[in-house]
């Protein structure tokens, strides 16, 4: 047996990122007038870079 650590398995698939981006985008539109919408908007854009 090797003493090397096992490689971590991915938690999300590539398809998951597009689904998350769609859901977050819909939520951002629903809370557009709330102060925390900026944080969700930033998350939306970060998800776009991933998937």
Coordinates of C-alpha atoms in Angstrom, one line a residue:
X1 CA 0.0 0.0 0.0
X2 CA 1.1 3.5 -0.8
X3 CA 1.5 6.1 1.9
X4 CA 0.3 8.9 -0.4
X5 CA -3.0 10.5 0.5
X6 CA -6.0 9.6 -1.6
X7 CA -7.1 12.2 -4.1
X8 CA -10.2 14.1 -3.1
X9 CA -13.3 13.4 -5.2
X10 CA -15.2 16.4 -6.6
X11 CA -18.2 17.5 -4.7
X12 CA -19.9 19.2 -7.7
X13 CA -20.0 18.3 -11.3
X14 CA -19.6 20.8 -14.1
X15 CA -23.4 20.6 -14.8
X16 CA -24.0 21.5 -11.1
X17 CA -22.3 24.9 -11.5
X18 CA -24.7 25.9 -14.3
X19 CA -27.7 24.8 -12.3
X20 CA -26.4 26.7 -9.2
X21 CA -25.8 29.8 -11.4
X22 CA -29.3 29.6 -12.7
X23 CA -30.8 29.3 -9.2
X24 CA -28.7 32.1 -7.8
X25 CA -29.5 34.3 -10.7
X26 CA -33.2 33.8 -10.2
X27 CA -32.8 34.5 -6.5
X28 CA -30.8 37.7 -7.2
X29 CA -33.7 39.1 -9.2
X30 CA -36.1 38.3 -6.4
X31 CA -34.1 40.1 -3.7
X32 CA -32.8 42.9 -5.9
X33 CA -33.8 45.6 -3.5
X34 CA -32.2 44.0 -0.4
X35 CA -28.7 44.9 0.7
X36 CA -27.5 41.3 0.6
X37 CA -28.3 41.0 -3.1
X38 CA -24.8 42.3 -3.9
X39 CA -23.2 39.2 -2.2
X40 CA -25.4 36.9 -4.2
X41 CA -24.7 38.8 -7.4
X42 CA -20.9 38.3 -6.8
X43 CA -21.6 34.6 -6.2
X44 CA -23.5 34.5 -9.5
X45 CA -20.5 35.9 -11.4
X46 CA -18.0 33.6 -9.6
X47 CA -20.1 30.6 -10.6
X48 CA -20.1 31.9 -14.2
X49 CA -16.3 31.6 -14.2
X50 CA -16.4 28.0 -13.0
X51 CA -19.0 26.5 -15.3

